[in-house]
mmCIF file of C-alpha atoms and ligand atoms in Angstrom:
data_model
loop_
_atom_site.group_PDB
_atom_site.id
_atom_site.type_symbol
_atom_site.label_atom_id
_atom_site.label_comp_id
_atom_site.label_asym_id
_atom_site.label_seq_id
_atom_site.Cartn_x
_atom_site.Cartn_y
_atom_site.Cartn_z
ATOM 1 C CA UNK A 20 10.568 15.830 30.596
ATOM 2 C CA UNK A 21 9.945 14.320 27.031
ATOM 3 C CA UNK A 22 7.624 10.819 28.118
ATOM 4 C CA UNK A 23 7.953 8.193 25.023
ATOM 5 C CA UNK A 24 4.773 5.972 24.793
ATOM 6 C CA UNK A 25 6.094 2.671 23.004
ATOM 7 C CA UNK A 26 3.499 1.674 20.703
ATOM 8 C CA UNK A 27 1.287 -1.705 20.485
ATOM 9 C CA UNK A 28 0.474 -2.749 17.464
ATOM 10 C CA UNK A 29 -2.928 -5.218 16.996
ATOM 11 C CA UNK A 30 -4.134 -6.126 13.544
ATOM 12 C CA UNK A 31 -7.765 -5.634 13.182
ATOM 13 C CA UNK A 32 -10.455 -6.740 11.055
ATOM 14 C CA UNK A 33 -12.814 -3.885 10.285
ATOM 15 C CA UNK A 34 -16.756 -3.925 10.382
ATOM 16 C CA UNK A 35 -17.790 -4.836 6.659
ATOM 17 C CA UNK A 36 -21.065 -3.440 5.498
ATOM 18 C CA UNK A 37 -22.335 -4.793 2.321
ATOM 19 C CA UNK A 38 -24.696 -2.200 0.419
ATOM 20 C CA UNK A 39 -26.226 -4.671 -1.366
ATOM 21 C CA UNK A 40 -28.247 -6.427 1.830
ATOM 22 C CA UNK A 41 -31.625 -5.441 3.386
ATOM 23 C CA UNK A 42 -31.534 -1.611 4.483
ATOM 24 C CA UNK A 43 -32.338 -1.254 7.786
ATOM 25 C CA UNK A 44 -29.751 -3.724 8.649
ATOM 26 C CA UNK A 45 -27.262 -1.951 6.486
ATOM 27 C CA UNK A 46 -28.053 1.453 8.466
ATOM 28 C CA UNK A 47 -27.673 -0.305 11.917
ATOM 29 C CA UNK A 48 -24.315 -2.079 10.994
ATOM 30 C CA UNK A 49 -23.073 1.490 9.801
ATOM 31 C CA UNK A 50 -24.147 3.333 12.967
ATOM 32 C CA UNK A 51 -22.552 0.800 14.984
ATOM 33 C CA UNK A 52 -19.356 0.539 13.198
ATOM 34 C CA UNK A 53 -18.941 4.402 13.210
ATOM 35 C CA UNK A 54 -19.504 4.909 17.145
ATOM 36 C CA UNK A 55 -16.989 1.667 17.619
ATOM 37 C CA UNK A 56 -14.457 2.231 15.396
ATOM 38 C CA UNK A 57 -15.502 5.398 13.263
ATOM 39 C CA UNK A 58 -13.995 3.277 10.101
ATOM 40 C CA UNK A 59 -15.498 0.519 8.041
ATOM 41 C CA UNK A 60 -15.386 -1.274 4.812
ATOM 42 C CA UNK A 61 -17.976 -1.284 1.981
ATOM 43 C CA UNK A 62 -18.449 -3.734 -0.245
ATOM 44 C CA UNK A 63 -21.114 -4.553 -2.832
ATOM 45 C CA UNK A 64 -20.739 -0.372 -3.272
ATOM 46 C CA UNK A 65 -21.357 -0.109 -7.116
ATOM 47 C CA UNK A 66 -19.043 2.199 -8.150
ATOM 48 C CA UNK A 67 -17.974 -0.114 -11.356
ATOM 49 C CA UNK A 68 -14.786 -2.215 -11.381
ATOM 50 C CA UNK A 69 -13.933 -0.592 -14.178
ATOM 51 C CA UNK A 70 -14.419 2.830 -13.584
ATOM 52 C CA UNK A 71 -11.490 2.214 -10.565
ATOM 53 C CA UNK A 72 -9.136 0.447 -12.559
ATOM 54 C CA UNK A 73 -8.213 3.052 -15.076
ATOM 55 C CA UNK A 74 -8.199 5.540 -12.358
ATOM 56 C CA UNK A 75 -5.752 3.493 -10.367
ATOM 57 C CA UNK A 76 -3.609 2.501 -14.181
ATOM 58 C CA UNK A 77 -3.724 6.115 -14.318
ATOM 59 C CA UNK A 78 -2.663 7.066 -11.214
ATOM 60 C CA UNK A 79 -0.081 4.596 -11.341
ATOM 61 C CA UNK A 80 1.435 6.222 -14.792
ATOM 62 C CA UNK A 81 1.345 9.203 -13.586
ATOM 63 C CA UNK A 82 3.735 8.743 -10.321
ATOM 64 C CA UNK A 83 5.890 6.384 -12.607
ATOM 65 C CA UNK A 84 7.030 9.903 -14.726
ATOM 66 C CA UNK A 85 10.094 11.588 -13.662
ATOM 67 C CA UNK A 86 10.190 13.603 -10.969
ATOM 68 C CA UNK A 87 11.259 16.758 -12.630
ATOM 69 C CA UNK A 88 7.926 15.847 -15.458
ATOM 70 C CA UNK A 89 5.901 15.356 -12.143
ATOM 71 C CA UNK A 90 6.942 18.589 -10.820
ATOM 72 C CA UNK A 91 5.420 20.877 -13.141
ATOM 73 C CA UNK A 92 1.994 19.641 -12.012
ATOM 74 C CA UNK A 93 0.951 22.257 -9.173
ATOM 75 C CA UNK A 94 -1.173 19.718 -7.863
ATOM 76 C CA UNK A 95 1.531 17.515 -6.806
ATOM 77 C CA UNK A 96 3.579 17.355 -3.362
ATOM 78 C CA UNK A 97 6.597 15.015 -2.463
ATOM 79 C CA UNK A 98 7.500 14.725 1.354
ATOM 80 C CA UNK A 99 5.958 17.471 2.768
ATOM 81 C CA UNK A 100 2.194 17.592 3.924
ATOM 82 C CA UNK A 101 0.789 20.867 4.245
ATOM 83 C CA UNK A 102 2.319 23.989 5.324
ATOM 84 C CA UNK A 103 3.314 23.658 8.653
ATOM 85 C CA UNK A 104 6.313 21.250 8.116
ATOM 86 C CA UNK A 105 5.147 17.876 8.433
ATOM 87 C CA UNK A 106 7.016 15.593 6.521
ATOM 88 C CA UNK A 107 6.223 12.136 4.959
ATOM 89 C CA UNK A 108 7.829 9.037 3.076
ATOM 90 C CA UNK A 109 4.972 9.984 0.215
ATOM 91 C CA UNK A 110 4.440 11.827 -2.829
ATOM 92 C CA UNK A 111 0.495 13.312 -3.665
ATOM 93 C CA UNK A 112 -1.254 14.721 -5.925
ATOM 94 C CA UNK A 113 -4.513 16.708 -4.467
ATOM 95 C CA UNK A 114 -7.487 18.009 -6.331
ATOM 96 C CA UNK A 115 -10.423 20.144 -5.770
ATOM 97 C CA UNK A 116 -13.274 17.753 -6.194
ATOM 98 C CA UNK A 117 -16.438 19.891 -6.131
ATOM 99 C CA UNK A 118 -18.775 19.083 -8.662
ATOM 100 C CA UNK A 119 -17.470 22.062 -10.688
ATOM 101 C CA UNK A 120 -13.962 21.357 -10.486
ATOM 102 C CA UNK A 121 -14.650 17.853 -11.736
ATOM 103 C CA UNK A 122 -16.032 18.820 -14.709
ATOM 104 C CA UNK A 123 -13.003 20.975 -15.820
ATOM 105 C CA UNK A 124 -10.316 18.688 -14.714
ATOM 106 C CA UNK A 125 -9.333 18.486 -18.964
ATOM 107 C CA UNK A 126 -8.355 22.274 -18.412
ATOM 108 C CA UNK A 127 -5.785 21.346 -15.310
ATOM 109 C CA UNK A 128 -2.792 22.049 -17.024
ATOM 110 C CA UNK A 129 -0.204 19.423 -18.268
ATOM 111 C CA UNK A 130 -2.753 16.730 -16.609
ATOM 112 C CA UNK A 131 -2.322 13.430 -18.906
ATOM 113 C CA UNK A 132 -6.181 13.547 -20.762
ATOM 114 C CA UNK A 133 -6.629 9.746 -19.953
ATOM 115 C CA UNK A 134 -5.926 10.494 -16.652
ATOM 116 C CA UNK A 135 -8.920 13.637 -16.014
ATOM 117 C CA UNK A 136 -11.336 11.459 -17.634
ATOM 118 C CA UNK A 137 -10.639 8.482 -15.289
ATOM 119 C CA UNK A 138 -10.675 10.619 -11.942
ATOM 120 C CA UNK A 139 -13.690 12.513 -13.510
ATOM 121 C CA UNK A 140 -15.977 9.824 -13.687
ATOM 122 C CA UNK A 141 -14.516 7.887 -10.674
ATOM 123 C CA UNK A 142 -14.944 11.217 -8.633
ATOM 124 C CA UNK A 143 -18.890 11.347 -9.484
ATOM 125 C CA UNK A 144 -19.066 7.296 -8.330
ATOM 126 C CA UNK A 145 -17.291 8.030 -5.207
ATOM 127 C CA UNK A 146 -19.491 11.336 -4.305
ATOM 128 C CA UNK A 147 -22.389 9.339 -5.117
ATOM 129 C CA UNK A 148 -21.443 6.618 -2.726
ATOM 130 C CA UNK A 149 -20.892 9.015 0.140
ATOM 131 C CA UNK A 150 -23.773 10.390 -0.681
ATOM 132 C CA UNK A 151 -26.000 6.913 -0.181
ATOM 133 C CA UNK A 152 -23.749 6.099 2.622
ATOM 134 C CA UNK A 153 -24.651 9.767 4.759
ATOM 135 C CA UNK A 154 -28.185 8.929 3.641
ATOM 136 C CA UNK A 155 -27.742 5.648 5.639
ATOM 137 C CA UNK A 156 -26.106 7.139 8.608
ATOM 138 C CA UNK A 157 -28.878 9.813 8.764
ATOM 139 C CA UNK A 158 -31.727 6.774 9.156
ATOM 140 C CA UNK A 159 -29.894 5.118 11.276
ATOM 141 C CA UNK A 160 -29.408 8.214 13.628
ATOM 142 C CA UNK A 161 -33.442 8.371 13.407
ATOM 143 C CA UNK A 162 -32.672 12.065 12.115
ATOM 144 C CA UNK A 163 -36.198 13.059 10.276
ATOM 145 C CA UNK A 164 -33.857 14.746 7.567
ATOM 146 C CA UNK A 165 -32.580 11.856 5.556
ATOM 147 C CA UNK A 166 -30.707 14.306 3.436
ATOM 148 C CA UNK A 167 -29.070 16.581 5.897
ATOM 149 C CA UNK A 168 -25.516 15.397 5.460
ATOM 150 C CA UNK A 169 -25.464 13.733 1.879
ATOM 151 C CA UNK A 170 -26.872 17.607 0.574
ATOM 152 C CA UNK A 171 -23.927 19.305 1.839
ATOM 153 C CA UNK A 172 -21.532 17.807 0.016
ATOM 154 C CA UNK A 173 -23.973 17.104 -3.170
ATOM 155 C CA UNK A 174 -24.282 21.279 -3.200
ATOM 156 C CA UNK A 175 -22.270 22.538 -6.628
ATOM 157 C CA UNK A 176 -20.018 24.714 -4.073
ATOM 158 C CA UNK A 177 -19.273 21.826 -1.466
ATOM 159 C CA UNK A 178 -15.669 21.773 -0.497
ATOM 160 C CA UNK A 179 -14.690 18.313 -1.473
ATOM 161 C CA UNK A 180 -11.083 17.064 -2.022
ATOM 162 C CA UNK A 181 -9.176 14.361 -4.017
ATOM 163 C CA UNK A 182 -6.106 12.987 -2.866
ATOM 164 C CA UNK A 183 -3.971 10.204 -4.541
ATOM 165 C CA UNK A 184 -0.887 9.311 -2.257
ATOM 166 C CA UNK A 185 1.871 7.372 -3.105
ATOM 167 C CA UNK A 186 4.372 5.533 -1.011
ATOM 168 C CA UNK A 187 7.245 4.077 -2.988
ATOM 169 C CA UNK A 188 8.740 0.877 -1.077
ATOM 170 C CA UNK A 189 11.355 1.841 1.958
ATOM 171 C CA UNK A 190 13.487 -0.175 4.164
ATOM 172 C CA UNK A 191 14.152 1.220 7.376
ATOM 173 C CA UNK A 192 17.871 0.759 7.384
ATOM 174 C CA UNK A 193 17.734 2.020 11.431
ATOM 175 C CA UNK A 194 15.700 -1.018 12.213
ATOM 176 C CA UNK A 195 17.295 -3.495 9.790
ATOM 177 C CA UNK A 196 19.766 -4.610 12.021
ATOM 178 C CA UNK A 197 18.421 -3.687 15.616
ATOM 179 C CA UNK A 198 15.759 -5.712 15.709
ATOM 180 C CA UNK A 199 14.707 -8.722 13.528
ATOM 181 C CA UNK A 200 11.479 -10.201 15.226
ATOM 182 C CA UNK A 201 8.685 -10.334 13.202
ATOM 183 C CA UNK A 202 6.360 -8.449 15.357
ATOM 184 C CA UNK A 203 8.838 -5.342 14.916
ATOM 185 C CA UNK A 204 7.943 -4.590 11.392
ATOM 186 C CA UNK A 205 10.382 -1.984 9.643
ATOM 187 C CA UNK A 206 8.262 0.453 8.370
ATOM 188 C CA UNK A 207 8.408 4.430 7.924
ATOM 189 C CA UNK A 208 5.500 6.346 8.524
ATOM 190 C CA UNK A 209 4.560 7.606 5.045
ATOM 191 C CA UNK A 210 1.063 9.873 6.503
ATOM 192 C CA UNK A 211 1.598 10.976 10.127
ATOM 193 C CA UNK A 212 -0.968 10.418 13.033
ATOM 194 C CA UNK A 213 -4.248 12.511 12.206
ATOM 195 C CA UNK A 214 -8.046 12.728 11.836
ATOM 196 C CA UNK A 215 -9.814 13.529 8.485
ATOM 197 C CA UNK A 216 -11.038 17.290 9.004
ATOM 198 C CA UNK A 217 -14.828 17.350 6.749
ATOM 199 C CA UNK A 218 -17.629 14.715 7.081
ATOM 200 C CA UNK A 219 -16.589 11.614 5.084
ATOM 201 C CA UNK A 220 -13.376 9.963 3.759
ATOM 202 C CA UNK A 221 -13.978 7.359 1.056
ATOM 203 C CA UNK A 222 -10.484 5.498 0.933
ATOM 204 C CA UNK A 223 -9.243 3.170 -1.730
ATOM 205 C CA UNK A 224 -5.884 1.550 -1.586
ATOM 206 C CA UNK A 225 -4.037 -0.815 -3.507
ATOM 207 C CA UNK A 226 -3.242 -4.384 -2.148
ATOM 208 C CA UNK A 227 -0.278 -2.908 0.157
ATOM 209 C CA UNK A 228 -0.914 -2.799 3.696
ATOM 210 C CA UNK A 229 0.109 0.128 5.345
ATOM 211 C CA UNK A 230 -2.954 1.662 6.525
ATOM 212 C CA UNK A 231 -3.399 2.210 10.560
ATOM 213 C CA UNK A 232 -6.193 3.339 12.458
ATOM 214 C CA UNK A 233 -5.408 4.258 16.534
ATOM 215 C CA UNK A 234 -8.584 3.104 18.951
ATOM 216 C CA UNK A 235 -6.773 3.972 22.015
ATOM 217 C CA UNK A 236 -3.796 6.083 22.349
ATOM 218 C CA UNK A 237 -0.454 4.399 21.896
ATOM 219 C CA UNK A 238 -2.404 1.519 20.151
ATOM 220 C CA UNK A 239 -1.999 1.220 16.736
ATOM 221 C CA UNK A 240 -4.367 -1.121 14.316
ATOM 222 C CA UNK A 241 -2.973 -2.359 10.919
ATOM 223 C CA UNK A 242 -6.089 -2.170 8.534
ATOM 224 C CA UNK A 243 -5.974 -5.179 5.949
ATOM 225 C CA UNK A 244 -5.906 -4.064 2.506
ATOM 226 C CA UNK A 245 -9.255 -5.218 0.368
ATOM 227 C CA UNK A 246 -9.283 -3.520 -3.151
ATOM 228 C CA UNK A 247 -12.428 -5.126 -3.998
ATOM 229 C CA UNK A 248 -13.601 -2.536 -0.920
ATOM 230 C CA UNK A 249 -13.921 1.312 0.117
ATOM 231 C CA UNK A 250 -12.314 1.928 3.318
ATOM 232 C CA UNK A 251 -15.220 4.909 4.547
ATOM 233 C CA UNK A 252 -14.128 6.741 7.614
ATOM 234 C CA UNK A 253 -15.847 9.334 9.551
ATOM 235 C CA UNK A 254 -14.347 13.210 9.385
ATOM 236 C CA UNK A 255 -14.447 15.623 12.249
ATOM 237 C CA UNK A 256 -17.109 17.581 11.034
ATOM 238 C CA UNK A 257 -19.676 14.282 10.781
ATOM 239 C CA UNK A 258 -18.655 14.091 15.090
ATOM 240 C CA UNK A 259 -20.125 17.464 15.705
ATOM 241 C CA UNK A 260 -22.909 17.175 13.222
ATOM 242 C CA UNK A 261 -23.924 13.781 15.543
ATOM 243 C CA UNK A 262 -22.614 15.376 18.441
ATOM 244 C CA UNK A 263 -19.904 13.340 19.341
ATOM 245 C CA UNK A 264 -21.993 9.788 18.838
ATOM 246 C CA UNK A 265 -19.881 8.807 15.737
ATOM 247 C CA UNK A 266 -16.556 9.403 16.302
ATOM 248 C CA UNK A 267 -13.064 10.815 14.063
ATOM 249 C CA UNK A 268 -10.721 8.339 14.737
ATOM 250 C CA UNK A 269 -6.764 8.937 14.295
ATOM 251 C CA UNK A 270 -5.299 7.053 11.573
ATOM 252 C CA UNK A 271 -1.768 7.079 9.739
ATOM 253 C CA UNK A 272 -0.397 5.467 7.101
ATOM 254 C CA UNK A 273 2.840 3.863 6.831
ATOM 255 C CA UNK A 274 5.256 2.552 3.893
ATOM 256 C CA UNK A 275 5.621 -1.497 2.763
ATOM 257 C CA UNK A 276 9.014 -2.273 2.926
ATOM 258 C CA UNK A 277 9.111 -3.993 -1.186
ATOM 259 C CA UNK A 278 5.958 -3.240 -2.345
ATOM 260 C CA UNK A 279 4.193 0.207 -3.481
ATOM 261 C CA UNK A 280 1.201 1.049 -2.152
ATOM 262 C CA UNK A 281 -1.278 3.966 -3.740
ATOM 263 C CA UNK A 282 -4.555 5.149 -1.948
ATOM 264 C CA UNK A 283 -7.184 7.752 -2.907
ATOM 265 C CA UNK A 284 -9.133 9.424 -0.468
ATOM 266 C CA UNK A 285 -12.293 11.411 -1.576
ATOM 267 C CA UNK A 286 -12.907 13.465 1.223
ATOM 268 C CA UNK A 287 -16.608 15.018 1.166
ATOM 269 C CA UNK A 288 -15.965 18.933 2.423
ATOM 270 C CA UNK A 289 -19.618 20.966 2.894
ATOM 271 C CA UNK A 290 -19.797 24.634 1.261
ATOM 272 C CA UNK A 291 -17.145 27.179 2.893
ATOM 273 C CA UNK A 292 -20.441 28.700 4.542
ATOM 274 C CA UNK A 293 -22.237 25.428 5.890
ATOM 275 C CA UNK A 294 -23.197 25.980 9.904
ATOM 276 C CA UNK A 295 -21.762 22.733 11.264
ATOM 277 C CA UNK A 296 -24.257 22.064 14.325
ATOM 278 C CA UNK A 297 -25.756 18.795 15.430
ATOM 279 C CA UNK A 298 -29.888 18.507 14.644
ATOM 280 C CA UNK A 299 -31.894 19.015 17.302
ATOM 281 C CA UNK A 300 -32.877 15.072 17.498
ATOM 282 C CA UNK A 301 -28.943 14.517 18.519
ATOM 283 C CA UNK A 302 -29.077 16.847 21.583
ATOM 284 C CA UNK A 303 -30.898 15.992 24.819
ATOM 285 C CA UNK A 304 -30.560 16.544 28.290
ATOM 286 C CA UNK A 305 -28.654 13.238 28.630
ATOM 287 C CA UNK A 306 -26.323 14.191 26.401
ATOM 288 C CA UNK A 307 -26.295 18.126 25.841
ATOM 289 C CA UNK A 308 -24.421 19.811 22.783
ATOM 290 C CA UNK A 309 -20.796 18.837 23.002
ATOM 291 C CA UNK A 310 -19.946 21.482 20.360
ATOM 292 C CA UNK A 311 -20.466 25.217 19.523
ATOM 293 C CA UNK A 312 -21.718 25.933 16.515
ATOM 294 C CA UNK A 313 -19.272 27.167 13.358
ATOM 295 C CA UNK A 314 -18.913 27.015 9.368
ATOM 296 C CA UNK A 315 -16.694 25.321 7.593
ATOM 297 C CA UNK A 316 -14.629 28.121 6.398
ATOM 298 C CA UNK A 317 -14.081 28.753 10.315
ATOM 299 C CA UNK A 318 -13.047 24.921 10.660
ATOM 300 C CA UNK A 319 -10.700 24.971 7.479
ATOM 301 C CA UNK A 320 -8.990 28.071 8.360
ATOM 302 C CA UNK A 321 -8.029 26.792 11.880
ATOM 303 C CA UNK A 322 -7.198 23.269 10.284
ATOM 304 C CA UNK A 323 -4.752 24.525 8.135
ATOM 305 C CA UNK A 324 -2.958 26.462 9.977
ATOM 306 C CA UNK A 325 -2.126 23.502 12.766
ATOM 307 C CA UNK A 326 0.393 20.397 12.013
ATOM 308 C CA UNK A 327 -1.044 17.214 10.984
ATOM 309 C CA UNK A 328 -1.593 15.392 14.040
ATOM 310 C CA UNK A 329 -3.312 18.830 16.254
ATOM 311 C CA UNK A 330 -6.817 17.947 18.078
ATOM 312 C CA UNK A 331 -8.398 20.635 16.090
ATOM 313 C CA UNK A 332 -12.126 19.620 16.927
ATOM 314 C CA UNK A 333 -11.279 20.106 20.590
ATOM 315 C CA UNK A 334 -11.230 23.985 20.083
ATOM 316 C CA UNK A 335 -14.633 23.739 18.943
ATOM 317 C CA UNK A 336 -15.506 21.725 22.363
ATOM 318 C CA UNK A 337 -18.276 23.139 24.971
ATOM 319 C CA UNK A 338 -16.647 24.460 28.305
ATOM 320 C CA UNK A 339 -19.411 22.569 30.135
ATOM 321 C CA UNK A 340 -19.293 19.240 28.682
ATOM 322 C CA UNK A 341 -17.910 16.506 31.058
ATOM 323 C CA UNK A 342 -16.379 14.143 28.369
HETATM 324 C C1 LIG B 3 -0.727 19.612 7.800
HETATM 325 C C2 LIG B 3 -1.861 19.662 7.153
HETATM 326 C C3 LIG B 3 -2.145 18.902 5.904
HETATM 327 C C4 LIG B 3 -3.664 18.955 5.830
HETATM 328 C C5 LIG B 3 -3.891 20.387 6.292
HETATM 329 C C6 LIG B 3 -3.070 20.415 7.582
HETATM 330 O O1 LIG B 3 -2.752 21.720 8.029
HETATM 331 C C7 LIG B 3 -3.847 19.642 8.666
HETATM 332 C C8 LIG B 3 -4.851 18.608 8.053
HETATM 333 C C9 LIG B 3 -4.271 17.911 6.819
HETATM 334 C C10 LIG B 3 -5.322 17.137 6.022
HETATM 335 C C11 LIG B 3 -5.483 15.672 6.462
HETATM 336 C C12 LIG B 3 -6.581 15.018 5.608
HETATM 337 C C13 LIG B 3 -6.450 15.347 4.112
HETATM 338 O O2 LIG B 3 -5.380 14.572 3.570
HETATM 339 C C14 LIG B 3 -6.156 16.863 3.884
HETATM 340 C C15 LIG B 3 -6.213 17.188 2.386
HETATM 341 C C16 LIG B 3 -7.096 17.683 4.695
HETATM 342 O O3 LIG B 3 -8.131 18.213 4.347
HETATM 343 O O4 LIG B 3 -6.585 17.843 5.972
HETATM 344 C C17 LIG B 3 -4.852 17.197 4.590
HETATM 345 C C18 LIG B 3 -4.323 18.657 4.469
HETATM 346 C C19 LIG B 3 -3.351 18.831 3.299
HETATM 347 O O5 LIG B 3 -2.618 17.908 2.929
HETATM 348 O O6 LIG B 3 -3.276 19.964 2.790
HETATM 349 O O1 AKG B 4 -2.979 6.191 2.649
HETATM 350 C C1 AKG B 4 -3.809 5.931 3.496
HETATM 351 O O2 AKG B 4 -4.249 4.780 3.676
HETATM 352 C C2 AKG B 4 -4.362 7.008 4.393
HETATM 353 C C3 AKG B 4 -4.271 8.374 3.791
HETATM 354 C C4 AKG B 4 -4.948 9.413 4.633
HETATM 355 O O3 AKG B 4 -5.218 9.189 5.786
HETATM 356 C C5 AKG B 4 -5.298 10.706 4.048
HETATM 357 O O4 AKG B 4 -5.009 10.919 2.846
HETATM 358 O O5 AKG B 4 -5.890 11.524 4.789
HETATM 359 FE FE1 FE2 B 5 -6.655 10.629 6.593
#
């Protein structure tokens, strides 16, 4: 029997951390926002204003070309997400963003020069960010390490990823008619239902709505937008590597009716060959090792080859555990 779980939906104001206030309050708010809601919003981050706008007028040019023009870029995707058939209300472009890759984005093929110099530099201001921010995390966890997470995805071979989505404005004819209460918003899902596979997602989205995070199953949160802000969410591999105390919470994105919305998520990927394991300080007898150990290139090879919205990180779960 096929049970349908109606959805809630509850608008929610995220935890905002401001980088520029006293430290140790800044790593308290951020270990408390990512075991609550594994998502918050930075602000004061100083990645300059300026650096994001001509990413973002790029960006913008770039999905405004014809489709057939937009084609011949093999970094760019339309509908589908991945390779197992999931399908979306979107169109993507997604880039390797290790520090290498960055630094010959002028040799990408027909890439617009204006636009590889704008995602260059924004690139470095977002890895350095993530950086500062797993830096954070690791003082707040009281790990003696500061730099055990931010050096993973600092290394020259770290596994990093760009990704510019864009949701052109849909009506949902089905709903037009059905149903016009306000609380019944008619809206396509544009990103389906998932969790961010690596350590750290550093999301920046236009002033469109559309993001939605899930605290509880069949709940769904509408995230306001905040340009002035980076949306930072926590990736499965930074739940093992804190065994299970911050957690990788489900989000999806879904399409404004009138307006376009863009987003770019850097997501911060360790080396193919990092052992993803929680430091010692993060296991103890009250709370024993929820995961077993693996590398990344273990983690990426299952992740890809399961649909969007698959629990990978519960394959990678302890028999024993109780949770
Ligand atoms: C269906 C898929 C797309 C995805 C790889 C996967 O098999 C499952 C995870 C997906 C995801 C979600 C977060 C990021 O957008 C992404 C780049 C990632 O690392 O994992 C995408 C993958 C993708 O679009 O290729
Ligand atoms: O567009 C968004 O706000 C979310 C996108 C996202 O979750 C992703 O790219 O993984
Ligand atoms: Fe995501």
């Amino acid at each position: 029997m096929v049970v349908i779980r109606s959805e809630k939906i509850l608008p929610i104001h995220l935890p905002v951390v401001d980088l520029s206030t006293e430290r140790s309050m800044v790593t308290k708010l951020i270990v408390k926002a990512c075991e609550e809601y594994g998502f918050f919003n930075v602000i004061n981050h100083g990645v300059p204003c300026d650096t994001i706008a001509k990413m973002e007028e790029a960006a913008f040019d770039f999905f405004a070309k014809p489709v057939a023009q937009k084609k011949q870029l093999p970094l760019y995707g339309c509908k589908n997400i991945g390779f197992n058939g999931d399908m979306g209300e979107i169109e993507y472009l997604l880039l390797s963003a290790t520090p290498s890759s960055i630094a010959h984005f002028n040799n990408i093929s027909n890439m617009p020069s204006n636009f590889s110099c704008s995602v260059s530099a924004y690139t470095e201001g977002v890895r350095e960010l993530a950086c500062e921010i797993l830096e954070l995390m690791a003082e707040g966890l009281g790990v003696p390490d500061r730099w055990f997470l931010s050096r993973l995805i600092r290394e020259v071979d770290s596994d990093s990823v760009l990704r510019f989505n864009h949701y052109p404005p849909i009506l949902n004819k089905d709903c037009k008619d059905r149903d016009k209460s306000p609380s019944h918003n008619h809206t396509k899902v544009g990103f389906g239902e998932h969790s961010d596979p690596q350590i750290l997602t550093i999301l920046r989205s236009n002033d469109v709505g559309g993001l939605q995070i899930s605290l509880q199953d069949g709940v769904w949160n509408p995230v306001a937008p905040d340009p002035s802000a980076f949306c930072v969410n926590v990736g499965d591999l930074l739940q093992v590597m804190t065994n299970g105390r911050f957690v990788s919470v489900r989000h999806r994105a879904v399409t404004n009716s009138h307006k376009s919305r863009m987003s770019v998520a850097y997501f911060g990927g360790p080396p193919l060959d990092a052992c993803i394991v929680a430091p010692s300080v993060m296991v103890t007898p009250q709370r024993p090792s929820l995961f077993k150990p693996f590398t990344w290139a273990e983690y990426k090879k299952v992740t890809y080859s399961m649909r969007l919205g698959e629990r990978r990180i519960d394959l990678f779960r302890n028999c024993t555990q109780l949770d």
